[in-house]
C-alpha cells in the first residue's frame, strides 16, 4: 500500500531530522564547517521529504480520477 510506504519513509525522514537537530542543538558540531554541513543535511532532508510528499499526493490524486 502506497500510504504504508509513505508513512515509513516520512517516519525515517523525521527521525533523521530529529537526530540532526539534536546534534545542532547540543552544540556537537566540531567546527563552523561541520555546523554548515549538518544544516545542509537538514535542508536537504526537508526538501526531499516535501518532494516525496508532493509526488505521493499527486499519484493518489491521479489514481482517484
Backbone atoms as SQL, in Angstrom:
CREATE TABLE atoms (id INTEGER PRIMARY KEY, chain TEXT, resi INTEGER, resn TEXT, atom TEXT, x REAL, y REAL, z REAL);
INSERT INTO atoms VALUES
  (1, 'A', 1, 'UNK', 'N', 0.848, -1.176, 0.000),
  (2, 'A', 1, 'UNK', 'CA', 0.000, 0.000, 0.000),
  (3, 'A', 1, 'UNK', 'C', 0.895, 1.241, 0.000),
  (4, 'A', 2, 'UNK', 'N', 0.572, 2.167, -0.862),
  (5, 'A', 2, 'UNK', 'CA', 1.397, 3.372, -1.007),
  (6, 'A', 2, 'UNK', 'C', 1.405, 4.219, 0.266),
  (7, 'A', 3, 'UNK', 'N', 0.310, 4.223, 1.005),
  (8, 'A', 3, 'UNK', 'CA', 0.256, 5.029, 2.231),
  (9, 'A', 3, 'UNK', 'C', 1.150, 4.439, 3.318),
  (10, 'A', 4, 'UNK', 'N', 1.264, 3.119, 3.368),
  (11, 'A', 4, 'UNK', 'CA', 2.159, 2.495, 4.341),
  (12, 'A', 4, 'UNK', 'C', 3.609, 2.826, 4.025),
  (13, 'A', 5, 'UNK', 'N', 3.949, 2.800, 2.734),
  (14, 'A', 5, 'UNK', 'CA', 5.309, 3.169, 2.316),
  (15, 'A', 5, 'UNK', 'C', 5.555, 4.630, 2.639),
  (16, 'A', 6, 'UNK', 'N', 4.568, 5.489, 2.335),
  (17, 'A', 6, 'UNK', 'CA', 4.702, 6.914, 2.610),
  (18, 'A', 6, 'UNK', 'C', 4.953, 7.143, 4.102),
  (19, 'A', 7, 'UNK', 'N', 4.160, 6.494, 4.949),
  (20, 'A', 7, 'UNK', 'CA', 4.333, 6.643, 6.398),
  (21, 'A', 7, 'UNK', 'C', 5.725, 6.213, 6.842),
  (22, 'A', 8, 'UNK', 'N', 6.196, 5.094, 6.308),
  (23, 'A', 8, 'UNK', 'CA', 7.510, 4.581, 6.697),
  (24, 'A', 8, 'UNK', 'C', 8.636, 5.523, 6.276),
  (25, 'A', 9, 'UNK', 'N', 8.556, 6.041, 5.063),
  (26, 'A', 9, 'UNK', 'CA', 9.591, 6.956, 4.571),
  (27, 'A', 9, 'UNK', 'C', 9.556, 8.265, 5.354),
  (28, 'A', 10, 'UNK', 'N', 8.371, 8.813, 5.563),
  (29, 'A', 10, 'UNK', 'CA', 8.253, 10.070, 6.320),
  (30, 'A', 10, 'UNK', 'C', 8.777, 9.877, 7.742),
  (31, 'A', 11, 'UNK', 'N', 8.482, 8.750, 8.348),
  (32, 'A', 11, 'UNK', 'CA', 8.985, 8.466, 9.699),
  (33, 'A', 11, 'UNK', 'C', 10.518, 8.443, 9.708),
  (34, 'A', 12, 'UNK', 'N', 11.120, 7.822, 8.694),
  (35, 'A', 12, 'UNK', 'CA', 12.588, 7.769, 8.606),
  (36, 'A', 12, 'UNK', 'C', 13.170, 9.168, 8.415),
  (37, 'A', 13, 'UNK', 'N', 12.541, 9.976, 7.539),
  (38, 'A', 13, 'UNK', 'CA', 12.994, 11.359, 7.357),
  (39, 'A', 13, 'UNK', 'C', 12.928, 12.112, 8.684),
  (40, 'A', 14, 'UNK', 'N', 11.814, 12.004, 9.373),
  (41, 'A', 14, 'UNK', 'CA', 11.625, 12.740, 10.622),
  (42, 'A', 14, 'UNK', 'C', 12.598, 12.292, 11.709),
  (43, 'A', 15, 'UNK', 'N', 12.870, 10.997, 11.784),
  (44, 'A', 15, 'UNK', 'CA', 13.834, 10.506, 12.769),
  (45, 'A', 15, 'UNK', 'C', 15.222, 11.079, 12.508),
  (46, 'A', 16, 'UNK', 'N', 15.632, 11.103, 11.240),
  (47, 'A', 16, 'UNK', 'CA', 16.946, 11.655, 10.909),
  (48, 'A', 16, 'UNK', 'C', 16.982, 13.158, 11.153),
  (49, 'A', 17, 'UNK', 'N', 15.904, 13.853, 10.818),
  (50, 'A', 17, 'UNK', 'CA', 15.846, 15.294, 11.090),
  (51, 'A', 17, 'UNK', 'C', 15.958, 15.565, 12.586),
  (52, 'A', 18, 'UNK', 'N', 15.252, 14.800, 13.394),
  (53, 'A', 18, 'UNK', 'CA', 15.322, 14.984, 14.847),
  (54, 'A', 18, 'UNK', 'C', 16.733, 14.725, 15.362),
  (55, 'A', 19, 'UNK', 'N', 17.395, 13.681, 14.823),
  (56, 'A', 19, 'UNK', 'CA', 18.755, 13.362, 15.245),
  (57, 'A', 19, 'UNK', 'C', 19.709, 14.509, 14.907),
  (58, 'A', 20, 'UNK', 'N', 19.606, 15.026, 13.685),
  (59, 'A', 20, 'UNK', 'CA', 20.479, 16.116, 13.269),
  (60, 'A', 20, 'UNK', 'C', 20.207, 17.388, 14.066),
  (61, 'A', 21, 'UNK', 'N', 18.941, 17.679, 14.311),
  (62, 'A', 21, 'UNK', 'CA', 18.598, 18.880, 15.064),
  (63, 'A', 21, 'UNK', 'C', 19.075, 18.773, 16.514),
  (64, 'A', 22, 'UNK', 'N', 19.055, 17.558, 17.057),
  (65, 'A', 22, 'UNK', 'CA', 19.596, 17.363, 18.417),
  (66, 'A', 22, 'UNK', 'C', 21.104, 17.643, 18.419),
  (67, 'A', 23, 'UNK', 'N', 21.793, 17.166, 17.397),
  (68, 'A', 23, 'UNK', 'CA', 23.229, 17.434, 17.304),
  (69, 'A', 23, 'UNK', 'C', 23.494, 18.935, 17.228),
  (70, 'A', 24, 'UNK', 'N', 22.719, 19.612, 16.412),
  (71, 'A', 24, 'UNK', 'CA', 22.883, 21.065, 16.279),
  (72, 'A', 24, 'UNK', 'C', 22.554, 21.772, 17.589),
  (73, 'A', 25, 'UNK', 'N', 21.486, 21.360, 18.238),
  (74, 'A', 25, 'UNK', 'CA', 21.055, 21.994, 19.484),
  (75, 'A', 25, 'UNK', 'C', 22.001, 21.744, 20.638),
  (76, 'A', 26, 'UNK', 'N', 22.682, 20.604, 20.616),
  (77, 'A', 26, 'UNK', 'CA', 23.609, 20.262, 21.693),
  (78, 'A', 26, 'UNK', 'C', 24.993, 20.860, 21.495),
  (79, 'A', 27, 'UNK', 'N', 25.188, 21.548, 20.390),
  (80, 'A', 27, 'UNK', 'CA', 26.498, 22.137, 20.123),
  (81, 'A', 27, 'UNK', 'C', 27.554, 21.102, 19.782),
  (82, 'A', 28, 'UNK', 'N', 27.134, 20.005, 19.186),
  (83, 'A', 28, 'UNK', 'CA', 28.039, 18.911, 18.873),
  (84, 'A', 28, 'UNK', 'C', 28.931, 19.198, 17.676),
  (85, 'A', 29, 'UNK', 'N', 28.558, 20.174, 16.877),
  (86, 'A', 29, 'UNK', 'CA', 29.361, 20.491, 15.691),
  (87, 'A', 29, 'UNK', 'C', 30.784, 20.828, 16.108),
  (88, 'A', 30, 'UNK', 'N', 31.733, 20.177, 15.443),
  (89, 'A', 30, 'UNK', 'CA', 33.144, 20.336, 15.801),
  (90, 'A', 30, 'UNK', 'C', 33.743, 21.645, 15.305),
  (91, 'A', 31, 'UNK', 'N', 33.138, 22.210, 14.276),
  (92, 'A', 31, 'UNK', 'CA', 33.644, 23.447, 13.686),
  (93, 'A', 31, 'UNK', 'C', 32.490, 24.125, 12.947),
  (94, 'A', 32, 'UNK', 'N', 32.778, 25.316, 12.466),
  (95, 'A', 32, 'UNK', 'CA', 31.749, 26.023, 11.711),
  (96, 'A', 32, 'UNK', 'C', 31.423, 25.280, 10.424),
  (97, 'A', 33, 'UNK', 'N', 32.418, 24.695, 9.770),
  (98, 'A', 33, 'UNK', 'CA', 32.154, 23.951, 8.537),
  (99, 'A', 33, 'UNK', 'C', 31.323, 22.700, 8.825),
  (100, 'A', 34, 'UNK', 'N', 31.563, 22.048, 9.957),
  (101, 'A', 34, 'UNK', 'CA', 30.751, 20.894, 10.337),
  (102, 'A', 34, 'UNK', 'C', 29.315, 21.332, 10.627),
  (103, 'A', 35, 'UNK', 'N', 29.162, 22.462, 11.290),
  (104, 'A', 35, 'UNK', 'CA', 27.838, 23.021, 11.554),
  (105, 'A', 35, 'UNK', 'C', 27.096, 23.265, 10.237),
  (106, 'A', 36, 'UNK', 'N', 27.789, 23.887, 9.272),
  (107, 'A', 36, 'UNK', 'CA', 27.180, 24.156, 7.972),
  (108, 'A', 36, 'UNK', 'C', 26.802, 22.868, 7.259),
  (109, 'A', 37, 'UNK', 'N', 27.628, 21.849, 7.407),
  (110, 'A', 37, 'UNK', 'CA', 27.331, 20.551, 6.805),
  (111, 'A', 37, 'UNK', 'C', 26.055, 19.957, 7.409),
  (112, 'A', 38, 'UNK', 'N', 25.929, 20.011, 8.730),
  (113, 'A', 38, 'UNK', 'CA', 24.734, 19.493, 9.397),
  (114, 'A', 38, 'UNK', 'C', 23.485, 20.256, 8.957),
  (115, 'A', 39, 'UNK', 'N', 23.586, 21.574, 8.886),
  (116, 'A', 39, 'UNK', 'CA', 22.461, 22.391, 8.437),
  (117, 'A', 39, 'UNK', 'C', 22.100, 22.034, 6.995),
  (118, 'A', 40, 'UNK', 'N', 23.098, 21.795, 6.167),
  (119, 'A', 40, 'UNK', 'CA', 22.849, 21.380, 4.784),
  (120, 'A', 40, 'UNK', 'C', 22.119, 20.060, 4.710),
  (121, 'A', 41, 'UNK', 'N', 22.481, 19.129, 5.587),
  (122, 'A', 41, 'UNK', 'CA', 21.782, 17.850, 5.632),
  (123, 'A', 41, 'UNK', 'C', 20.318, 18.052, 6.024),
  (124, 'A', 42, 'UNK', 'N', 20.085, 18.904, 7.010),
  (125, 'A', 42, 'UNK', 'CA', 18.710, 19.183, 7.446),
  (126, 'A', 42, 'UNK', 'C', 17.911, 19.758, 6.278),
  (127, 'A', 43, 'UNK', 'N', 18.476, 20.730, 5.606),
  (128, 'A', 43, 'UNK', 'CA', 17.760, 21.357, 4.482),
  (129, 'A', 43, 'UNK', 'C', 17.489, 20.344, 3.371),
  (130, 'A', 44, 'UNK', 'N', 18.471, 19.508, 3.078),
  (131, 'A', 44, 'UNK', 'CA', 18.293, 18.504, 2.034),
  (132, 'A', 44, 'UNK', 'C', 17.221, 17.490, 2.374),
  (133, 'A', 45, 'UNK', 'N', 17.204, 17.042, 3.612),
  (134, 'A', 45, 'UNK', 'CA', 16.190, 16.069, 4.033),
  (135, 'A', 45, 'UNK', 'C', 14.806, 16.709, 4.022),
  (136, 'A', 46, 'UNK', 'N', 14.713, 17.956, 4.475),
  (137, 'A', 46, 'UNK', 'CA', 13.420, 18.637, 4.446),
  (138, 'A', 46, 'UNK', 'C', 12.920, 18.797, 3.014),
  (139, 'A', 47, 'UNK', 'N', 13.827, 19.150, 2.096),
  (140, 'A', 47, 'UNK', 'CA', 13.469, 19.282, 0.684),
  (141, 'A', 47, 'UNK', 'C', 13.001, 17.939, 0.135),
  (142, 'A', 48, 'UNK', 'N', 13.740, 16.874, 0.442),
  (143, 'A', 48, 'UNK', 'CA', 13.386, 15.533, -0.027),
  (144, 'A', 48, 'UNK', 'C', 12.033, 15.091, 0.511),
  (145, 'A', 49, 'UNK', 'N', 11.792, 15.363, 1.781),
  (146, 'A', 49, 'UNK', 'CA', 10.525, 14.983, 2.403),
  (147, 'A', 49, 'UNK', 'C', 9.362, 15.690, 1.714),
  (148, 'A', 50, 'UNK', 'N', 9.528, 16.984, 1.441),
  (149, 'A', 50, 'UNK', 'CA', 8.461, 17.734, 0.779),
  (150, 'A', 50, 'UNK', 'C', 8.230, 17.234, -0.644),
  (151, 'A', 51, 'UNK', 'N', 9.301, 16.953, -1.372),
  (152, 'A', 51, 'UNK', 'CA', 9.170, 16.445, -2.734),
  (153, 'A', 51, 'UNK', 'C', 8.488, 15.081, -2.727),
  (154, 'A', 52, 'UNK', 'N', 8.892, 14.212, -1.841),
  (155, 'A', 52, 'UNK', 'CA', 8.292, 12.889, -1.737),
  (156, 'A', 52, 'UNK', 'C', 6.800, 12.998, -1.422),
  (157, 'A', 53, 'UNK', 'N', 6.451, 13.870, -0.497),
  (158, 'A', 53, 'UNK', 'CA', 5.048, 14.081, -0.135),
  (159, 'A', 53, 'UNK', 'C', 4.250, 14.568, -1.338),
  (160, 'A', 54, 'UNK', 'N', 4.802, 15.505, -2.094),
  (161, 'A', 54, 'UNK', 'CA', 4.121, 16.041, -3.273),
  (162, 'A', 54, 'UNK', 'C', 3.905, 14.950, -4.314),
  (163, 'A', 55, 'UNK', 'N', 4.920, 14.147, -4.569),
  (164, 'A', 55, 'UNK', 'CA', 4.807, 13.080, -5.566),
  (165, 'A', 55, 'UNK', 'C', 3.740, 12.071, -5.148),
  (166, 'A', 56, 'UNK', 'N', 3.756, 11.660, -3.885),
  (167, 'A', 56, 'UNK', 'CA', 2.774, 10.684, -3.405),
  (168, 'A', 56, 'UNK', 'C', 1.362, 11.263, -3.507),
  (169, 'A', 57, 'UNK', 'N', 1.181, 12.499, -3.085),
  (170, 'A', 57, 'UNK', 'CA', -0.156, 13.106, -3.153),
  (171, 'A', 57, 'UNK', 'C', -0.635, 13.213, -4.597),
  (172, 'A', 58, 'UNK', 'N', 0.271, 13.563, -5.511),
  (173, 'A', 58, 'UNK', 'CA', -0.101, 13.652, -6.928),
  (174, 'A', 58, 'UNK', 'C', -0.502, 12.288, -7.472),
  (175, 'A', 59, 'UNK', 'N', 0.220, 11.254, -7.114),
  (176, 'A', 59, 'UNK', 'CA', -0.107, 9.892, -7.555),
  (177, 'A', 59, 'UNK', 'C', -1.464, 9.455, -7.025),
  (178, 'A', 60, 'UNK', 'N', -1.719, 9.724, -5.759),
  (179, 'A', 60, 'UNK', 'CA', -3.002, 9.353, -5.155),
  (180, 'A', 60, 'UNK', 'C', -4.130, 10.097, -5.862),
  (181, 'A', 61, 'UNK', 'N', -3.898, 11.381, -6.137),
  (182, 'A', 61, 'UNK', 'CA', -4.921, 12.176, -6.819),
  (183, 'A', 61, 'UNK', 'C', -5.185, 11.620, -8.219),
  (184, 'A', 62, 'UNK', 'N', -4.117, 11.239, -8.949),
  (185, 'A', 62, 'UNK', 'CA', -4.266, 10.679, -10.288),
  (186, 'A', 62, 'UNK', 'C', -5.058, 9.374, -10.254),
  (187, 'A', 63, 'UNK', 'N', -4.805, 8.547, -9.251),
  (188, 'A', 63, 'UNK', 'CA', -5.488, 7.259, -9.146),
  (189, 'A', 63, 'UNK', 'C', -6.970, 7.428, -8.827),
  (190, 'A', 64, 'UNK', 'N', -7.319, 8.515, -8.139),
  (191, 'A', 64, 'UNK', 'CA', -8.715, 8.752, -7.788),
  (192, 'A', 64, 'UNK', 'C', -9.537, 9.252, -8.964),
  (193, 'A', 65, 'UNK', 'N', -8.868, 9.787, -9.974),
  (194, 'A', 65, 'UNK', 'CA', -9.606, 10.355, -11.121),
  (195, 'A', 65, 'UNK', 'C', -10.085, 9.297, -12.066);
